[in-house]
């Protein structure tokens, strides 16, 4: 598809008659772009839906189709999308519950608010995929029934359903009190014993690497346990029993679970696998003694994860900044710092601590202005986007540290046209600032034109309405298709040029 037509399809200034012409000529890709237009009338929406099942689904999920616009026989996927949105007709659900197409029944099973007779029909479906799908979303009474289903895929779906009764989630996790699983996706299609290795030569194989069955359905049982451990409704005592399970994937979920007994966390703190200990380090339920123990753990990602603990003592955070690269997210403990702690962090000798507090956007003006005068570039990068900075403050930061703070300064909502124009004169190594300048609402025409010289920023600047029409016409011939699309989507593009593109 011509990239200029893709841009025209979303151009808010495109005249209605040209929208109609595009609809008449649209392939699926163009129709998908046209479906994004907020000004489509009902007839245009119907016309687009008639061109492609995929686009009809897109329009349905976008709230652009009504039930009377859709024929469930000729447009089943759009009808199912409306049912999924809760706007489809009740008789459609009964129609699809008896549909010979398994995929349609499976999609129906994922729809909310199904009538009890429809849910019952899907739970009794001869295809396991349909039953598993209804089990994933089933109400409590039906989930409880399906927990005893002989197929592992159905039980796995029930194990992930938060409406499943807690005692049955515990039973699915441990296997106690339920009849044994009789079938799994491995023994459905292979003679047991069978192990599916990562080098499977069959391109259409639906088994996953590591899937195995020796008659005990071991990989399927593992999947059921994983889902149950991932389910927040599974009782904590049942979860704690898996703290010493042979599977590290399961122990990782246990380590992340809140509200477990202290002895389970103590056992996981000594786990031989670092990523299990890293999951434990972020768990809000571990106490200060455990936090301090994990602060000495040099296993991969343990200390980095610990830095995200919401209850981290500040002295431990200070220790972590000296031994771990924390990146530049706003840490939960920093976000929760008291006014007195904010002052302590902003005046800390360690510039990393000053940088971390500078990431907060609710700092008192006095603290913010003090950090603006900081001599460390990483502190200034963190404070540069802060609202309320004056033009003089931003210019002083850029003057002191140039390209090291340029990109962040360009994101400041109060950056003036003068600041942004000045940033366009930074060295080539600061070009990443151009993308921010190109999207900044205060950017002057001179700054936007300067951004056109940068390949990445040109894609953003080409969409700005301030760009002169003569420049836009030239951008329609750019070698980068994304620039062409952005220019064609620009509402400043002259109407006669739009018409010409349609020829």
Short mmCIF file of C-alpha atoms in Angstrom, two decimals:
data_model
loop_
_atom_site.label_atom_id
_atom_site.label_comp_id
_atom_site.label_asym_id
_atom_site.label_seq_id
_atom_site.Cartn_x
_atom_site.Cartn_y
_atom_site.Cartn_z
CA UNK A 1 0.00 0.00 0.00
CA UNK A 2 1.18 3.52 -0.84
CA UNK A 3 2.36 5.04 2.48
CA UNK A 4 0.86 8.40 1.48
CA UNK A 5 -2.60 6.80 1.32
CA UNK A 6 -2.08 5.31 4.77
CA UNK A 7 -1.40 8.81 6.04
CA UNK A 8 -4.39 10.28 4.23
CA UNK A 9 -6.60 7.64 5.82
CA UNK A 10 -6.08 9.20 9.26
CA UNK A 11 -5.73 12.84 8.19
CA UNK A 12 -8.36 14.72 10.22
CA UNK A 13 -8.71 17.34 7.46
CA UNK A 14 -9.50 14.82 4.71
CA UNK A 15 -12.81 15.90 3.09
CA UNK A 16 -15.72 13.42 3.43
CA UNK A 17 -15.88 12.75 -0.31
CA UNK A 18 -12.23 11.72 -0.30
CA UNK A 19 -12.86 9.47 2.71
CA UNK A 20 -15.54 7.73 0.64
CA UNK A 21 -13.15 7.33 -2.28
CA UNK A 22 -10.52 5.79 -0.02
CA UNK A 23 -13.07 3.38 1.41
CA UNK A 24 -14.08 2.29 -2.09
CA UNK A 25 -10.45 1.56 -2.97
CA UNK A 26 -9.26 0.19 0.36
CA UNK A 27 -7.46 -3.07 0.81
CA UNK A 28 -7.30 -4.57 4.31
CA UNK A 29 -4.31 -2.48 5.42
CA UNK A 30 -5.85 0.80 4.27
CA UNK A 31 -9.26 -0.15 5.64
CA UNK A 32 -7.66 -0.81 9.02
CA UNK A 33 -6.25 2.73 9.05
CA UNK A 34 -9.56 4.24 7.94
CA UNK A 35 -11.28 2.42 10.79
CA UNK A 36 -9.31 4.61 13.20
CA UNK A 37 -11.00 7.80 11.99
CA UNK A 38 -13.21 9.32 14.71
CA UNK A 39 -15.43 11.05 12.13
CA UNK A 40 -16.68 7.94 10.33
CA UNK A 41 -20.43 7.95 9.94
CA UNK A 42 -22.49 4.81 10.27
CA UNK A 43 -22.69 4.13 6.52
CA UNK A 44 -18.92 4.48 6.19
CA UNK A 45 -18.41 2.08 9.08
CA UNK A 46 -20.67 -0.48 7.46
CA UNK A 47 -18.87 -0.09 4.13
CA UNK A 48 -15.50 -0.66 5.79
CA UNK A 49 -16.78 -3.67 7.72
CA UNK A 50 -17.96 -5.21 4.47
CA UNK A 51 -14.45 -5.03 3.00
CA UNK A 52 -12.68 -7.18 5.58
CA UNK A 53 -13.56 -9.50 8.47
CA UNK A 54 -10.50 -8.25 10.34
CA UNK A 55 -11.55 -4.63 9.97
CA UNK A 56 -15.12 -5.51 10.97
CA UNK A 57 -13.74 -6.93 14.23
CA UNK A 58 -11.65 -3.78 14.71
CA UNK A 59 -14.71 -1.58 14.23
CA UNK A 60 -16.76 -3.74 16.58
CA UNK A 61 -14.19 -3.47 19.36
CA UNK A 62 -13.94 0.25 18.66
CA UNK A 63 -17.65 0.67 19.31
CA UNK A 64 -18.32 1.69 15.71
CA UNK A 65 -20.76 -1.11 14.86
CA UNK A 66 -24.19 -1.81 16.28
CA UNK A 67 -25.84 -5.26 16.31
CA UNK A 68 -28.11 -4.28 13.44
CA UNK A 69 -25.01 -3.52 11.35
CA UNK A 70 -23.73 -7.10 11.60
CA UNK A 71 -24.95 -10.37 10.12
CA UNK A 72 -23.70 -13.21 12.38
CA UNK A 73 -23.83 -15.67 9.48
CA UNK A 74 -21.70 -13.71 7.01
CA UNK A 75 -19.66 -11.78 9.62
CA UNK A 76 -19.25 -14.23 12.50
CA UNK A 77 -16.05 -12.71 13.89
CA UNK A 78 -17.60 -9.24 14.10
CA UNK A 79 -20.67 -10.70 15.82
CA UNK A 80 -18.45 -12.52 18.31
CA UNK A 81 -16.54 -9.28 18.94
CA UNK A 82 -19.83 -7.57 19.81
CA UNK A 83 -20.70 -10.43 22.15
CA UNK A 84 -17.30 -10.04 23.75
CA UNK A 85 -18.08 -6.34 24.23
CA UNK A 86 -21.41 -7.22 25.81
CA UNK A 87 -23.41 -5.56 23.02
CA UNK A 88 -24.27 -8.60 20.89
CA UNK A 89 -27.73 -10.11 20.76
CA UNK A 90 -28.50 -13.03 23.13
CA UNK A 91 -29.69 -15.24 20.28
CA UNK A 92 -26.27 -14.92 18.68
CA UNK A 93 -24.69 -16.75 21.64
CA UNK A 94 -27.02 -19.70 21.20
CA UNK A 95 -26.31 -19.68 17.47
CA UNK A 96 -22.54 -19.83 17.99
CA UNK A 97 -22.77 -22.45 20.76
CA UNK A 98 -24.02 -24.84 18.07
CA UNK A 99 -21.69 -23.55 15.35
CA UNK A 100 -19.74 -26.39 13.65
CA UNK A 101 -16.64 -24.16 13.63
CA UNK A 102 -14.58 -24.95 16.75
CA UNK A 103 -12.82 -21.57 16.63
CA UNK A 104 -16.16 -19.76 16.81
CA UNK A 105 -17.28 -21.80 19.81
CA UNK A 106 -13.94 -21.20 21.46
CA UNK A 107 -14.23 -17.42 20.94
CA UNK A 108 -17.75 -17.52 22.31
CA UNK A 109 -16.53 -19.31 25.43
CA UNK A 110 -14.33 -16.31 26.24
CA UNK A 111 -17.26 -13.85 26.09
CA UNK A 112 -18.55 -12.46 29.40
CA UNK A 113 -22.10 -12.75 30.67
CA UNK A 114 -23.11 -15.87 28.79
CA UNK A 115 -26.55 -17.27 29.52
CA UNK A 116 -26.46 -20.36 31.80
CA UNK A 117 -27.74 -22.67 29.07
CA UNK A 118 -25.03 -21.44 26.67
CA UNK A 119 -22.30 -21.87 29.30
CA UNK A 120 -23.62 -25.36 30.03
CA UNK A 121 -23.49 -26.26 26.35
CA UNK A 122 -19.90 -25.03 26.04
CA UNK A 123 -18.83 -26.90 29.18
CA UNK A 124 -20.15 -30.09 27.57
CA UNK A 125 -18.51 -29.36 24.21
CA UNK A 126 -16.76 -32.34 22.59
CA UNK A 127 -13.67 -30.22 21.85
CA UNK A 128 -11.28 -29.74 24.78
CA UNK A 129 -10.23 -26.29 23.54
CA UNK A 130 -13.77 -24.99 23.96
CA UNK A 131 -14.18 -26.50 27.42
CA UNK A 132 -10.82 -25.09 28.52
CA UNK A 133 -11.81 -21.64 27.34
CA UNK A 134 -15.12 -21.63 29.22
CA UNK A 135 -13.27 -22.97 32.27
CA UNK A 136 -10.93 -19.99 32.19
CA UNK A 137 -13.80 -17.54 32.75
CA UNK A 138 -16.53 -19.75 34.24
CA UNK A 139 -18.56 -18.66 37.27
CA UNK A 140 -17.87 -20.41 40.56
CA UNK A 141 -20.41 -23.21 40.23
CA UNK A 142 -19.16 -24.23 36.79
CA UNK A 143 -15.47 -23.81 37.63
CA UNK A 144 -15.99 -26.13 40.61
CA UNK A 145 -17.48 -28.77 38.34
CA UNK A 146 -14.73 -28.49 35.73
CA UNK A 147 -11.97 -28.82 38.34
CA UNK A 148 -12.57 -32.57 38.15
CA UNK A 149 -12.42 -32.69 34.35
CA UNK A 150 -10.27 -35.59 33.09
CA UNK A 151 -8.24 -33.39 30.70
CA UNK A 152 -5.27 -31.44 32.03
CA UNK A 153 -5.89 -28.45 29.73
CA UNK A 154 -9.29 -27.88 31.31
CA UNK A 155 -7.89 -28.17 34.83
CA UNK A 156 -5.12 -25.74 33.95
CA UNK A 157 -7.75 -23.21 32.87
CA UNK A 158 -9.72 -23.75 36.08
CA UNK A 159 -6.52 -23.26 38.09
CA UNK A 160 -6.10 -19.80 36.59
CA UNK A 161 -9.72 -18.79 37.23
CA UNK A 162 -10.03 -16.55 40.30
CA UNK A 163 -13.71 -17.58 40.65
CA UNK A 164 -12.65 -21.16 41.41
CA UNK A 165 -13.31 -22.01 45.09
CA UNK A 166 -10.18 -21.71 47.22
CA UNK A 167 -10.30 -25.31 48.41
CA UNK A 168 -10.36 -26.54 44.82
CA UNK A 169 -7.45 -24.28 43.86
CA UNK A 170 -5.49 -25.88 46.67
CA UNK A 171 -6.52 -29.32 45.43
CA UNK A 172 -5.49 -28.48 41.86
CA UNK A 173 -2.14 -27.32 43.18
CA UNK A 174 -1.40 -30.40 45.26
CA UNK A 175 -3.52 -32.98 43.43
CA UNK A 176 -5.05 -34.08 46.72
CA UNK A 177 -8.74 -34.92 46.75
CA UNK A 178 -9.25 -34.87 42.97
CA UNK A 179 -9.44 -37.78 40.54
CA UNK A 180 -6.23 -38.27 38.56
CA UNK A 181 -5.74 -36.50 35.26
CA UNK A 182 -6.39 -38.90 32.39
CA UNK A 183 -5.41 -36.92 29.30
CA UNK A 184 -3.00 -34.16 28.32
CA UNK A 185 -1.99 -32.44 25.11
CA UNK A 186 1.03 -34.75 24.75
CA UNK A 187 -0.69 -38.12 25.01
CA UNK A 188 -3.57 -36.77 22.93
CA UNK A 189 -1.30 -37.00 19.88
CA UNK A 190 1.80 -39.03 20.75
CA UNK A 191 2.51 -42.52 22.07
CA UNK A 192 3.86 -42.38 25.59
CA UNK A 193 6.47 -42.11 26.88
CA UNK A 194 7.22 -39.02 24.81
CA UNK A 195 9.44 -35.96 25.29
CA UNK A 196 9.15 -32.97 22.96
CA UNK A 197 12.61 -31.52 22.46
CA UNK A 198 13.49 -28.00 21.30
CA UNK A 199 14.67 -29.29 17.89
CA UNK A 200 11.27 -30.55 16.69
CA UNK A 201 11.36 -30.74 12.85
CA UNK A 202 7.60 -30.20 12.46
CA UNK A 203 6.82 -26.56 11.77
CA UNK A 204 3.12 -26.95 12.58
CA UNK A 205 3.66 -28.76 15.89
CA UNK A 206 1.48 -27.41 18.71
CA UNK A 207 3.55 -28.92 21.51
CA UNK A 208 5.94 -26.71 23.45
CA UNK A 209 9.63 -27.49 24.06
CA UNK A 210 9.84 -29.64 27.20
CA UNK A 211 6.31 -31.02 26.93
CA UNK A 212 6.46 -34.60 28.16
CA UNK A 213 4.23 -37.45 29.21
CA UNK A 214 5.24 -40.86 30.57
CA UNK A 215 1.70 -41.69 31.59
CA UNK A 216 1.77 -39.31 34.58
CA UNK A 217 1.21 -36.21 32.35
CA UNK A 218 4.14 -34.55 34.11
CA UNK A 219 4.47 -31.37 32.04
CA UNK A 220 0.70 -30.85 32.07
CA UNK A 221 0.57 -31.25 35.85
CA UNK A 222 3.40 -28.71 36.12
CA UNK A 223 1.34 -26.29 34.03
CA UNK A 224 -1.66 -26.74 36.33
CA UNK A 225 0.52 -26.02 39.34
CA UNK A 226 2.02 -22.95 37.67
CA UNK A 227 -1.44 -21.53 37.00
CA UNK A 228 -2.62 -22.23 40.53
CA UNK A 229 0.46 -20.58 42.04
CA UNK A 230 -0.05 -17.59 39.77
CA UNK A 231 -3.66 -17.28 40.93
CA UNK A 232 -3.99 -14.80 43.79
CA UNK A 233 -7.04 -16.72 45.09
CA UNK A 234 -5.03 -19.87 45.84
CA UNK A 235 -4.72 -20.22 49.64
CA UNK A 236 -1.37 -19.19 51.07
CA UNK A 237 -0.79 -22.41 53.09
CA UNK A 238 -1.05 -24.49 49.90
CA UNK A 239 1.34 -22.11 48.11
CA UNK A 240 3.90 -22.27 50.92
CA UNK A 241 4.21 -26.05 50.52
CA UNK A 242 5.92 -25.41 47.16
CA UNK A 243 8.83 -23.41 48.60
CA UNK A 244 11.07 -26.45 48.11
CA UNK A 245 9.54 -27.79 44.89
CA UNK A 246 12.11 -29.13 42.39
CA UNK A 247 10.92 -26.65 39.72
CA UNK A 248 12.56 -23.22 39.96
CA UNK A 249 9.75 -21.78 37.83
CA UNK A 250 7.26 -22.76 40.54
CA UNK A 251 9.49 -21.60 43.39
CA UNK A 252 9.79 -18.20 41.70
CA UNK A 253 6.01 -17.78 41.92
CA UNK A 254 6.05 -18.82 45.55
CA UNK A 255 8.79 -16.26 46.26
CA UNK A 256 6.66 -13.49 44.77
CA UNK A 257 3.53 -14.43 46.73
CA UNK A 258 2.60 -12.15 49.62
CA UNK A 259 1.29 -13.34 52.97
CA UNK A 260 3.22 -16.59 53.33
CA UNK A 261 4.64 -17.89 56.62
CA UNK A 262 8.08 -16.55 57.53
CA UNK A 263 9.66 -20.00 57.35
CA UNK A 264 8.76 -20.24 53.64
CA UNK A 265 10.52 -16.96 52.90
CA UNK A 266 13.53 -18.04 54.97
CA UNK A 267 13.80 -21.20 52.91
CA UNK A 268 13.51 -19.25 49.62
CA UNK A 269 16.21 -16.79 50.72
CA UNK A 270 18.64 -19.69 50.52
CA UNK A 271 17.37 -20.91 47.16
CA UNK A 272 20.18 -21.97 44.79
CA UNK A 273 18.63 -20.11 41.83
CA UNK A 274 19.27 -16.32 41.79
CA UNK A 275 16.09 -15.39 39.95
CA UNK A 276 14.02 -17.03 42.71
CA UNK A 277 15.81 -14.91 45.31
CA UNK A 278 15.33 -11.85 43.09
CA UNK A 279 11.57 -12.46 43.08
CA UNK A 280 11.67 -12.75 46.86
CA UNK A 281 13.61 -9.49 47.16
CA UNK A 282 10.70 -7.48 45.69
CA UNK A 283 8.07 -9.16 47.85
CA UNK A 284 6.44 -6.57 50.17
CA UNK A 285 5.80 -9.29 52.78
CA UNK A 286 9.44 -9.91 53.70
CA UNK A 287 10.59 -8.23 56.90
CA UNK A 288 13.54 -5.92 57.53
CA UNK A 289 15.81 -8.73 58.68
CA UNK A 290 15.22 -10.54 55.38
CA UNK A 291 15.78 -7.31 53.45
CA UNK A 292 19.15 -6.82 55.12
CA UNK A 293 20.08 -10.42 54.43
CA UNK A 294 19.26 -10.07 50.74
CA UNK A 295 21.16 -6.79 50.55
CA UNK A 296 24.31 -8.89 50.94
CA UNK A 297 23.26 -11.29 48.18
CA UNK A 298 25.33 -10.74 45.03
CA UNK A 299 23.32 -13.17 42.93
CA UNK A 300 22.20 -11.91 39.54
CA UNK A 301 19.50 -9.22 39.88
CA UNK A 302 18.86 -9.84 43.59
CA UNK A 303 20.10 -6.45 44.80
CA UNK A 304 18.56 -4.65 41.82
CA UNK A 305 15.19 -6.24 42.63
CA UNK A 306 15.60 -5.41 46.31
CA UNK A 307 15.91 -1.72 45.40
CA UNK A 308 12.25 -1.88 44.28
CA UNK A 309 11.03 -3.11 47.67
CA UNK A 310 8.53 -0.56 49.02
CA UNK A 311 9.72 -0.95 52.62
CA UNK A 312 13.44 -0.65 51.94
CA UNK A 313 15.33 1.15 54.74
CA UNK A 314 17.12 4.19 53.31
CA UNK A 315 20.49 3.09 54.66
CA UNK A 316 20.10 -0.16 52.71
CA UNK A 317 19.18 1.82 49.60
CA UNK A 318 22.32 3.89 50.06
CA UNK A 319 24.32 0.68 50.27
CA UNK A 320 22.72 -0.65 47.09
CA UNK A 321 23.52 2.51 45.14
CA UNK A 322 27.20 1.86 45.77
CA UNK A 323 27.14 -1.73 44.54
CA UNK A 324 24.34 -1.94 41.96
CA UNK A 325 23.30 -0.10 38.82
CA UNK A 326 19.71 0.82 39.57
CA UNK A 327 18.86 2.61 36.33
CA UNK A 328 16.53 5.59 36.55
CA UNK A 329 13.04 4.46 37.56
CA UNK A 330 11.23 6.20 40.41
CA UNK A 331 11.69 3.60 43.14
CA UNK A 332 8.69 2.87 45.42
CA UNK A 333 10.68 3.76 48.54
CA UNK A 334 11.70 7.10 47.03
CA UNK A 335 8.10 7.85 46.05
CA UNK A 336 7.04 7.19 49.66
CA UNK A 337 9.81 9.25 51.30
CA UNK A 338 8.66 11.63 54.01
CA UNK A 339 9.39 15.40 53.77
CA UNK A 340 12.32 15.00 56.16
CA UNK A 341 13.68 12.07 54.14
CA UNK A 342 13.33 14.10 50.94
CA UNK A 343 15.60 16.76 52.43
CA UNK A 344 18.12 14.13 53.56
CA UNK A 345 18.20 12.49 50.12
CA UNK A 346 18.45 15.81 48.26
CA UNK A 347 21.47 16.81 50.36
CA UNK A 348 23.15 13.37 50.40
CA UNK A 349 26.81 13.17 49.53
CA UNK A 350 26.10 10.33 47.09
CA UNK A 351 24.95 11.85 43.76
CA UNK A 352 22.98 8.68 42.96
CA UNK A 353 20.72 9.30 45.95
CA UNK A 354 20.26 12.91 44.84
CA UNK A 355 19.42 11.64 41.35
CA UNK A 356 16.84 9.20 42.71
CA UNK A 357 14.98 11.89 44.67
CA UNK A 358 15.20 14.26 41.69
CA UNK A 359 13.01 11.80 39.79
CA UNK A 360 10.05 12.78 41.96
CA UNK A 361 7.77 15.34 40.33
CA UNK A 362 6.20 16.61 43.56
CA UNK A 363 9.28 18.14 45.14
CA UNK A 364 9.00 21.41 47.04
CA UNK A 365 10.19 24.35 44.94
CA UNK A 366 13.16 24.96 47.21
CA UNK A 367 14.38 21.36 46.89
CA UNK A 368 13.82 21.38 43.14
CA UNK A 369 15.75 24.65 42.72
CA UNK A 370 18.60 23.35 44.84
CA UNK A 371 18.89 20.22 42.67
CA UNK A 372 18.85 22.35 39.52
CA UNK A 373 22.14 23.84 40.71
CA UNK A 374 23.68 20.39 41.32
CA UNK A 375 27.09 19.81 39.80
CA UNK A 376 26.41 16.19 38.79
CA UNK A 377 24.99 15.61 35.31
CA UNK A 378 22.89 12.59 36.26
CA UNK A 379 21.12 14.66 38.92
CA UNK A 380 20.38 17.34 36.34
CA UNK A 381 19.11 14.75 33.85
CA UNK A 382 16.65 13.59 36.49
CA UNK A 383 15.46 17.07 37.46
CA UNK A 384 15.42 18.53 33.93
CA UNK A 385 11.88 17.36 33.01
CA UNK A 386 10.47 18.80 36.27
CA UNK A 387 7.57 21.20 35.75
CA UNK A 388 8.10 24.72 37.01
CA UNK A 389 11.69 25.23 35.86
CA UNK A 390 12.33 28.65 34.36
CA UNK A 391 13.91 29.39 31.02
CA UNK A 392 17.04 30.66 32.76
CA UNK A 393 17.34 27.50 34.85
CA UNK A 394 17.06 25.25 31.80
CA UNK A 395 19.53 27.33 29.80
CA UNK A 396 22.02 27.24 32.68
CA UNK A 397 21.76 23.45 32.92
CA UNK A 398 22.30 23.07 29.19
CA UNK A 399 25.21 25.51 29.29
CA UNK A 400 26.94 23.50 32.03
CA UNK A 401 26.33 19.99 30.73
CA UNK A 402 25.21 20.33 27.13
CA UNK A 403 24.42 17.08 25.39
CA UNK A 404 24.32 15.12 28.67
CA UNK A 405 21.08 16.86 29.67
CA UNK A 406 19.81 17.99 26.26
CA UNK A 407 17.29 15.19 25.64
CA UNK A 408 15.79 15.46 29.13
CA UNK A 409 15.60 19.25 28.98
CA UNK A 410 13.68 18.94 25.72
CA UNK A 411 10.97 16.96 27.54
CA UNK A 412 10.34 19.71 30.07
CA UNK A 413 6.75 20.93 29.60
CA UNK A 414 7.83 24.50 30.39
CA UNK A 415 10.72 24.56 27.92
CA UNK A 416 10.35 27.74 25.89
CA UNK A 417 10.87 28.21 22.17
CA UNK A 418 14.24 29.79 22.94
CA UNK A 419 15.37 26.76 24.93
CA UNK A 420 14.22 24.33 22.26
CA UNK A 421 15.86 26.30 19.44
CA UNK A 422 19.08 26.34 21.44
CA UNK A 423 18.95 22.58 21.80
CA UNK A 424 18.85 22.17 18.01
CA UNK A 425 22.39 23.58 17.93
CA UNK A 426 23.79 20.84 20.15
CA UNK A 427 26.38 18.44 18.64
CA UNK A 428 25.30 15.48 16.54
CA UNK A 429 25.71 13.19 19.54
CA UNK A 430 22.71 14.91 21.15
CA UNK A 431 20.42 14.22 18.21
CA UNK A 432 18.10 12.14 20.35
CA UNK A 433 16.90 15.45 21.79
CA UNK A 434 15.49 16.30 18.36
CA UNK A 435 12.71 13.71 18.69
CA UNK A 436 11.58 15.40 21.90
CA UNK A 437 11.83 18.86 20.36
CA UNK A 438 9.80 17.74 17.35
CA UNK A 439 6.86 16.72 19.55
CA UNK A 440 7.10 19.60 22.05
CA UNK A 441 4.10 21.96 21.85
CA UNK A 442 6.33 25.02 22.40
CA UNK A 443 8.68 24.23 19.51
CA UNK A 444 8.99 27.13 17.08
CA UNK A 445 8.88 26.71 13.34
CA UNK A 446 12.63 27.23 13.21
CA UNK A 447 13.14 24.38 15.69
CA UNK A 448 10.77 22.09 13.81
CA UNK A 449 12.52 22.77 10.51
CA UNK A 450 15.85 21.99 12.17
CA UNK A 451 14.38 18.68 13.35
CA UNK A 452 13.69 17.70 9.74
CA UNK A 453 17.44 17.23 9.29
CA UNK A 454 17.40 14.29 11.70
CA UNK A 455 16.10 10.99 10.26
CA UNK A 456 14.29 9.96 13.45
CA UNK A 457 12.92 13.37 14.37
CA UNK A 458 11.74 13.98 10.80
CA UNK A 459 9.06 11.30 11.26
CA UNK A 460 7.68 13.25 14.22
CA UNK A 461 8.11 16.76 12.81
CA UNK A 462 6.39 15.84 9.55
CA UNK A 463 3.12 15.42 11.46
CA UNK A 464 3.20 18.88 13.06
CA UNK A 465 0.54 21.23 11.62
CA UNK A 466 2.97 24.16 11.86
CA UNK A 467 5.10 22.77 9.03
CA UNK A 468 4.50 24.88 5.87
CA UNK A 469 2.53 23.18 3.12
CA UNK A 470 5.37 23.58 0.61
CA UNK A 471 7.68 21.66 2.95
CA UNK A 472 5.03 18.99 3.49
CA UNK A 473 4.69 18.41 -0.24
CA UNK A 474 8.42 17.84 -0.43
CA UNK A 475 8.28 15.34 2.42
CA UNK A 476 5.79 13.26 0.43
CA UNK A 477 8.78 12.22 -1.69
CA UNK A 478 10.97 11.29 1.28
CA UNK A 479 12.80 7.97 1.09
CA UNK A 480 11.49 7.03 4.55
CA UNK A 481 7.93 5.70 4.24
CA UNK A 482 7.13 6.72 7.81
CA UNK A 483 7.94 10.34 6.96
CA UNK A 484 5.69 10.12 3.90
CA UNK A 485 2.85 8.70 5.99
CA UNK A 486 3.25 11.40 8.64
CA UNK A 487 3.27 14.17 6.03
CA UNK A 488 0.16 12.78 4.34
CA UNK A 489 -1.59 12.63 7.72
CA UNK A 490 -0.76 16.27 8.44
CA UNK A 491 -3.94 18.41 8.50
CA UNK A 492 -2.01 21.28 6.91
CA UNK A 493 -1.62 19.34 3.67
CA UNK A 494 -3.49 21.27 0.94
CA UNK A 495 -6.75 19.71 -0.25
CA UNK A 496 -5.65 19.70 -3.88
CA UNK A 497 -2.55 17.70 -2.90
CA UNK A 498 -4.76 15.19 -1.09
CA UNK A 499 -6.88 14.83 -4.22
CA UNK A 500 -3.77 14.39 -6.32
CA UNK A 501 -2.53 11.59 -4.10
CA UNK A 502 -5.76 9.73 -4.66
CA UNK A 503 -5.23 9.70 -8.39
#
